[in-house]
Tab-separated table of C-alpha atoms and ligand atoms in Angstrom:
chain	number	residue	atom	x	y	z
A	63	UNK	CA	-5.746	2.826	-27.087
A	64	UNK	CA	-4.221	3.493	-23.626
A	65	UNK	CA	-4.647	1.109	-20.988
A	66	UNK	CA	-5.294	2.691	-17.405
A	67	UNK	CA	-3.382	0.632	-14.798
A	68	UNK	CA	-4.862	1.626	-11.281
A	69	UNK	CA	-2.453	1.863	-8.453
A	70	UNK	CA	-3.829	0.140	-5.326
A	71	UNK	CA	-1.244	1.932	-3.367
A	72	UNK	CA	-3.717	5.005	-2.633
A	73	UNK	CA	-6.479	1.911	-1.617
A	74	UNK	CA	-8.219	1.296	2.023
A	75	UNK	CA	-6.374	-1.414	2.595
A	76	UNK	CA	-9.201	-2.871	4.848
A	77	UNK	CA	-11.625	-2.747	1.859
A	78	UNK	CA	-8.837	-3.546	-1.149
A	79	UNK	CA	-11.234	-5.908	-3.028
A	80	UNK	CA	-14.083	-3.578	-2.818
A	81	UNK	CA	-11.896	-0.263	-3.818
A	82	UNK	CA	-10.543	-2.846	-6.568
A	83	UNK	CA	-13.719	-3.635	-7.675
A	84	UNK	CA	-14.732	0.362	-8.174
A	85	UNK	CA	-11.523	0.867	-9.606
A	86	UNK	CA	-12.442	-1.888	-12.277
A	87	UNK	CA	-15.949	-0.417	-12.787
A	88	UNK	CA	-14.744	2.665	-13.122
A	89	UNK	CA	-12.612	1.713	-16.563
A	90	UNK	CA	-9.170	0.404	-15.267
A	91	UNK	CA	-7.656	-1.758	-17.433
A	92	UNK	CA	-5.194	-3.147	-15.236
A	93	UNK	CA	-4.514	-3.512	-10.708
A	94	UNK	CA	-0.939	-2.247	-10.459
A	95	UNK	CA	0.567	-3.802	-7.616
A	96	UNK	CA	3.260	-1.970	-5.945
A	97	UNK	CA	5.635	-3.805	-3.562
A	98	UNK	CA	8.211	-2.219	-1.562
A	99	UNK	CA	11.156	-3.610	1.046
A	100	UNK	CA	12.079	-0.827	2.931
A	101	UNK	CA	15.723	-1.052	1.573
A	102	UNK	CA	15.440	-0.612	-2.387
A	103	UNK	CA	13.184	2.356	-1.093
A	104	UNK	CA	12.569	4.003	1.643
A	105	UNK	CA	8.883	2.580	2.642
A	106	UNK	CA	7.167	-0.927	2.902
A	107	UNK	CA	3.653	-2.190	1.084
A	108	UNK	CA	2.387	-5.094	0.901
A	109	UNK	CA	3.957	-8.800	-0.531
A	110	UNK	CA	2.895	-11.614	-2.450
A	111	UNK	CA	-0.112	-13.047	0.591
A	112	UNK	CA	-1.814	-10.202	-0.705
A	113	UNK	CA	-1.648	-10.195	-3.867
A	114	UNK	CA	-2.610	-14.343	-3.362
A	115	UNK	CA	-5.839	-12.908	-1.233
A	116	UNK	CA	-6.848	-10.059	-4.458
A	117	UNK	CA	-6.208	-12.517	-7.156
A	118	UNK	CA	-8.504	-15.319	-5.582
A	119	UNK	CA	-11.189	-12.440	-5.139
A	120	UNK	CA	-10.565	-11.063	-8.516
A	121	UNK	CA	-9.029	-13.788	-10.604
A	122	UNK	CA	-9.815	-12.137	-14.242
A	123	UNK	CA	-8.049	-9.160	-13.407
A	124	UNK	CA	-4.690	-8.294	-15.472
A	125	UNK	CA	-2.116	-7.990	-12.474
A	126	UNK	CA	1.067	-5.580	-13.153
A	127	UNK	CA	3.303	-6.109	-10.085
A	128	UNK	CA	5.975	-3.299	-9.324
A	129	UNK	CA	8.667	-4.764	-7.440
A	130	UNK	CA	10.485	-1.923	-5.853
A	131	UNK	CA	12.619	-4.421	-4.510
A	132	UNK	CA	16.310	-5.104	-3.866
A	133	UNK	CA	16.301	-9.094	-4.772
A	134	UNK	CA	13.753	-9.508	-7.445
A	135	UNK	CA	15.079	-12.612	-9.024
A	136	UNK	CA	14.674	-14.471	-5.311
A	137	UNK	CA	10.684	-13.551	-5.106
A	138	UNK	CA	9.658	-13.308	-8.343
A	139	UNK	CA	8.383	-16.925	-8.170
A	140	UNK	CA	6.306	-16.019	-5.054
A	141	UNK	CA	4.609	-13.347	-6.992
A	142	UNK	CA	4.178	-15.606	-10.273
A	143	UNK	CA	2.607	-17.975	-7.715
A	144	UNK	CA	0.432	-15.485	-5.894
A	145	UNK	CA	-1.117	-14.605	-9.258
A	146	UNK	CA	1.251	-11.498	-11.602
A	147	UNK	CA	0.780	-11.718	-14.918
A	148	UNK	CA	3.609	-9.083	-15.703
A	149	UNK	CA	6.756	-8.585	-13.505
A	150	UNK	CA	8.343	-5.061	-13.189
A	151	UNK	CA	11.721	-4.923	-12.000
A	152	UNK	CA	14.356	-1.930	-11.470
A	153	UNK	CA	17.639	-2.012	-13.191
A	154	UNK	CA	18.918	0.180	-10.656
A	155	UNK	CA	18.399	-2.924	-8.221
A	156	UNK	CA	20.165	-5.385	-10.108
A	157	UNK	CA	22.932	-3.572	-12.592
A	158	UNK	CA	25.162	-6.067	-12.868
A	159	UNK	CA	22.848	-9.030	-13.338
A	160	UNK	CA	19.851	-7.122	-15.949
A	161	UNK	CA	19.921	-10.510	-18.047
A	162	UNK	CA	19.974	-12.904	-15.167
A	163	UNK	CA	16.952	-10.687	-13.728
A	164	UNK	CA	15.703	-11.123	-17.216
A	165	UNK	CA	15.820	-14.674	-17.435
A	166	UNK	CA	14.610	-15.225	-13.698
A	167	UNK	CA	11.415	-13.865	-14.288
A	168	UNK	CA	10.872	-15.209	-17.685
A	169	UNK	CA	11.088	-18.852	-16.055
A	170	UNK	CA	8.217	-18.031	-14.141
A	171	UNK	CA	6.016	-17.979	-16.761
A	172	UNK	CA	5.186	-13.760	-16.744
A	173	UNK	CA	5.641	-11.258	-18.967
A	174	UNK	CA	8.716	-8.938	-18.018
A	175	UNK	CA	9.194	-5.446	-17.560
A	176	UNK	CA	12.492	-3.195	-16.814
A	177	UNK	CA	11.915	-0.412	-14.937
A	178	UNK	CA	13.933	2.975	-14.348
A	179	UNK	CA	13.396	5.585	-12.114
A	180	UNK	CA	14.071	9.082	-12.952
A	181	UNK	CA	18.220	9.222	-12.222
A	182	UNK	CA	19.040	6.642	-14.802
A	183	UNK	CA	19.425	7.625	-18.427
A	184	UNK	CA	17.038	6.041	-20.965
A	185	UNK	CA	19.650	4.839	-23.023
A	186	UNK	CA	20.147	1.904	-19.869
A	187	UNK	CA	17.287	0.163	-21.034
A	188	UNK	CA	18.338	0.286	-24.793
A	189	UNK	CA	20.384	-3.567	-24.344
A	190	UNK	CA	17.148	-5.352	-23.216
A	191	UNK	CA	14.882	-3.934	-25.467
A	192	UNK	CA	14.861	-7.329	-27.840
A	193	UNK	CA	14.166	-9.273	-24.629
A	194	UNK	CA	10.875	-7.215	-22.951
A	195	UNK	CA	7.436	-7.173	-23.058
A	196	UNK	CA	7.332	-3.870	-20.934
A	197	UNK	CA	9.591	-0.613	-20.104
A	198	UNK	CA	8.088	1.092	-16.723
A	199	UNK	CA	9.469	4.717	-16.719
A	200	UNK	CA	8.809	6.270	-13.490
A	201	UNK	CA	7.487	9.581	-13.089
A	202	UNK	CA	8.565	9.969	-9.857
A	203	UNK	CA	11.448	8.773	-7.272
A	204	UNK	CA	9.847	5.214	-6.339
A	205	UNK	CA	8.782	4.490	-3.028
A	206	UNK	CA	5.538	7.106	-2.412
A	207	UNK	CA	2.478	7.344	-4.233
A	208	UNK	CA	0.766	11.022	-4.748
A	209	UNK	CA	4.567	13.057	-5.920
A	210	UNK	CA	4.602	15.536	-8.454
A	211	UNK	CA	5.745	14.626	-11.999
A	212	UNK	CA	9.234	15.143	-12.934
A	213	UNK	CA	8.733	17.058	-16.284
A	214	UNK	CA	11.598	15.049	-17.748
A	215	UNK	CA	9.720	12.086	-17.908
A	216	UNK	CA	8.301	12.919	-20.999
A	217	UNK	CA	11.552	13.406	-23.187
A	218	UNK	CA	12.749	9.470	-21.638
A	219	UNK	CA	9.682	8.131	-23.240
A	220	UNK	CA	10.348	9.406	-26.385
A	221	UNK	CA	14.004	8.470	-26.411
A	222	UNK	CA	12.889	4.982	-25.162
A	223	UNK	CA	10.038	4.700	-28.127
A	224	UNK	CA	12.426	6.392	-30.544
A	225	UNK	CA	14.786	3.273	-29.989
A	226	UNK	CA	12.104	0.881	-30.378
A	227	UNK	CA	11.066	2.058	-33.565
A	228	UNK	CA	14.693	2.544	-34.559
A	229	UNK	CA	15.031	-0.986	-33.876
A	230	UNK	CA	12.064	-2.218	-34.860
A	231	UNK	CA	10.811	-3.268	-31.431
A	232	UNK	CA	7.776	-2.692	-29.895
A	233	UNK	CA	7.492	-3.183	-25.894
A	234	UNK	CA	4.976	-1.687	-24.497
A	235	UNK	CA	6.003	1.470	-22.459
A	236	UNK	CA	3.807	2.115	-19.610
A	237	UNK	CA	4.785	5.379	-17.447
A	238	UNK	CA	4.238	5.641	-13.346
A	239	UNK	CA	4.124	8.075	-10.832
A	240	UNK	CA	2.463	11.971	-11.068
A	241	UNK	CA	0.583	10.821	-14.013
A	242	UNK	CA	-2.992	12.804	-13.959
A	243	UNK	CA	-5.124	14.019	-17.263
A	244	UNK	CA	-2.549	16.478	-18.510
A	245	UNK	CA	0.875	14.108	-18.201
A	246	UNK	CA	-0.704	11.476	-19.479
A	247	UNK	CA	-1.556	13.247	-22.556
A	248	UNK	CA	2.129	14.442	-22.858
A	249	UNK	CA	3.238	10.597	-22.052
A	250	UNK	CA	0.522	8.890	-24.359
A	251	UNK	CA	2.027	11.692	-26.813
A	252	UNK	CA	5.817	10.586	-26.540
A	253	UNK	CA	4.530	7.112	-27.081
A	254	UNK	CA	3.800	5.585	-23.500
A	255	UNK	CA	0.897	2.845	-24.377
A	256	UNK	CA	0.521	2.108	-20.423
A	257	UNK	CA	-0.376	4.920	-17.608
A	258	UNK	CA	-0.409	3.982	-14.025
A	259	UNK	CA	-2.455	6.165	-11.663
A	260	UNK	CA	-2.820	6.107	-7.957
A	261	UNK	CA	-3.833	9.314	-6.161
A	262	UNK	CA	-5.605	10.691	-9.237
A	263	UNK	CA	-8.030	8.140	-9.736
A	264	UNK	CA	-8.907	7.707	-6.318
A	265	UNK	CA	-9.031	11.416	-5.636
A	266	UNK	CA	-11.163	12.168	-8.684
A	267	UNK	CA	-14.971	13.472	-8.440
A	268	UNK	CA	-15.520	11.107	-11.586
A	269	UNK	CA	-13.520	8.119	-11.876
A	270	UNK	CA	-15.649	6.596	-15.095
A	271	UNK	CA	-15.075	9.959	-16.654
A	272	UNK	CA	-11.064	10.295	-15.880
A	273	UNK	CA	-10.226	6.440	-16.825
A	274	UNK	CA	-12.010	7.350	-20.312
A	275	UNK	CA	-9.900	10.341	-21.296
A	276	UNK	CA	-7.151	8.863	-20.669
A	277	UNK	CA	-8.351	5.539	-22.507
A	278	UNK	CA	-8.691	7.398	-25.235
A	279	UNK	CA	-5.416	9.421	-25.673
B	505	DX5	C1	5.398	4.977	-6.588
B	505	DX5	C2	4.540	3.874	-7.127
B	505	DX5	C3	3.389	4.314	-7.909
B	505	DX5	C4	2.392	5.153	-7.153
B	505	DX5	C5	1.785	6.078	-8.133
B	505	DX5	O1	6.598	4.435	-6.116
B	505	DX5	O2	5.303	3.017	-7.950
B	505	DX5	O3	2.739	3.239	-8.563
B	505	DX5	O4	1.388	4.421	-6.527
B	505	DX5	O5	0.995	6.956	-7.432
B	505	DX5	P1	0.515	8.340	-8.020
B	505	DX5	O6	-0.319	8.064	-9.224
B	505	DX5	O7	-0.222	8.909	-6.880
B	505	DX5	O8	1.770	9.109	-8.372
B	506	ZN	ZN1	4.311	1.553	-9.279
């Protein structure tokens, strides 16, 4: 089964528990929490306080935070605090100190995931593989929710899970970014277990209806 992890990035940020709740209703698996700086990409979210504030509302929700930051080691503690149960960091902000980045987040007690965006080969992630609970392939370039999926995606994945197997692995591989009913079915295909969606879910006429397709790819 596919697990639907709902990006709160497309949310009305003045009504994030109740568009959380919906999104829950509606069949999400999983709140993906985006975070950006403004300096590992080009935009800024929202931090750990907020997070804090969702997880006291929400407390049995599975929290997947996205740090598309340039420090993750220094705040990974904050967001272990504030409530993550899985920690997604970029290689491509750390790439001299993967292991370190690694370890950091282990010692706070979440699961870890390495994430690429779309300029970094596949085969970057193949050293870590032992040591993850999660790959995060984006679908996009990070930083804005609502892109169009880079078609390339698809053939990363199934290098990525090709690996795995190879080695006898099995992180889960979740995909993010552009993902609507027809890339998902070509991710879920390639052997992503995970799909994040933002401005599909929230713009769709049937939400209960979308987050069961792709449940069941
Ligand atoms: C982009 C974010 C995504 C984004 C996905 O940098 O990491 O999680 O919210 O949004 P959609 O599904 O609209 O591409
Ligand atoms: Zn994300």
């Amino acid at each position: 089964m596919t697990k639907v992890a709902a990006s709160i990035l497309s949310a009305d940020f003045a009504n994030l528990h109740k568009d959380c709740t919906r999104l829950l209703e509606a069949g999400a698996d999983v709140m993906h929490f985006d975070v950006m700086d403004g300096h590992f990409v080009p935009n800024i979210s929202y931090g750990a306080p907020v997070l804090t504030c969702l997880h006291a509302a929400l407390p049995d929700v599975f929290y997947d935070v996205h740090l598309m930051i340039s420090d993750p080691a220094r705040y990974a503690q904050d967001f272990a605090a504030a409530g993550a149960n899985l920690i997604n960091f970029h290689i491509e902000a750390v790439p001299n100190h993967v292991g370190q980045t690694i370890a950091a987040v282990r010692e706070t007690g979440c699961l870890v995931g390495l994430t690429i965006s779309p300029s970094t080969p596949p085969q970057a992630v193949f050293p870590y593989l032992d040591e993850l609970d999660l790959v995060l392939v984006m679908g996009v370039e990070p930083g804005f929710g609502g892109q169009k999926f880079i078609p390339t995606t698809v053939s990363r994945v199934a290098a990525i899970k090709a690996e795995c197997n190879r080695r006898g692995v099995s992180p889960r591989i979740e995909v993010d970014g552009g993902i609507n009913t027809e890339t998902a079915s070509l991710c879920a295909q390639a052997g992503a277990s995970v799909l994040v969606m933002g401005s599909a879910f929230f713009k769709a006429q049937d939400r209960t209806a979308l987050a069961k397709q792709v449940r069941a790819l």
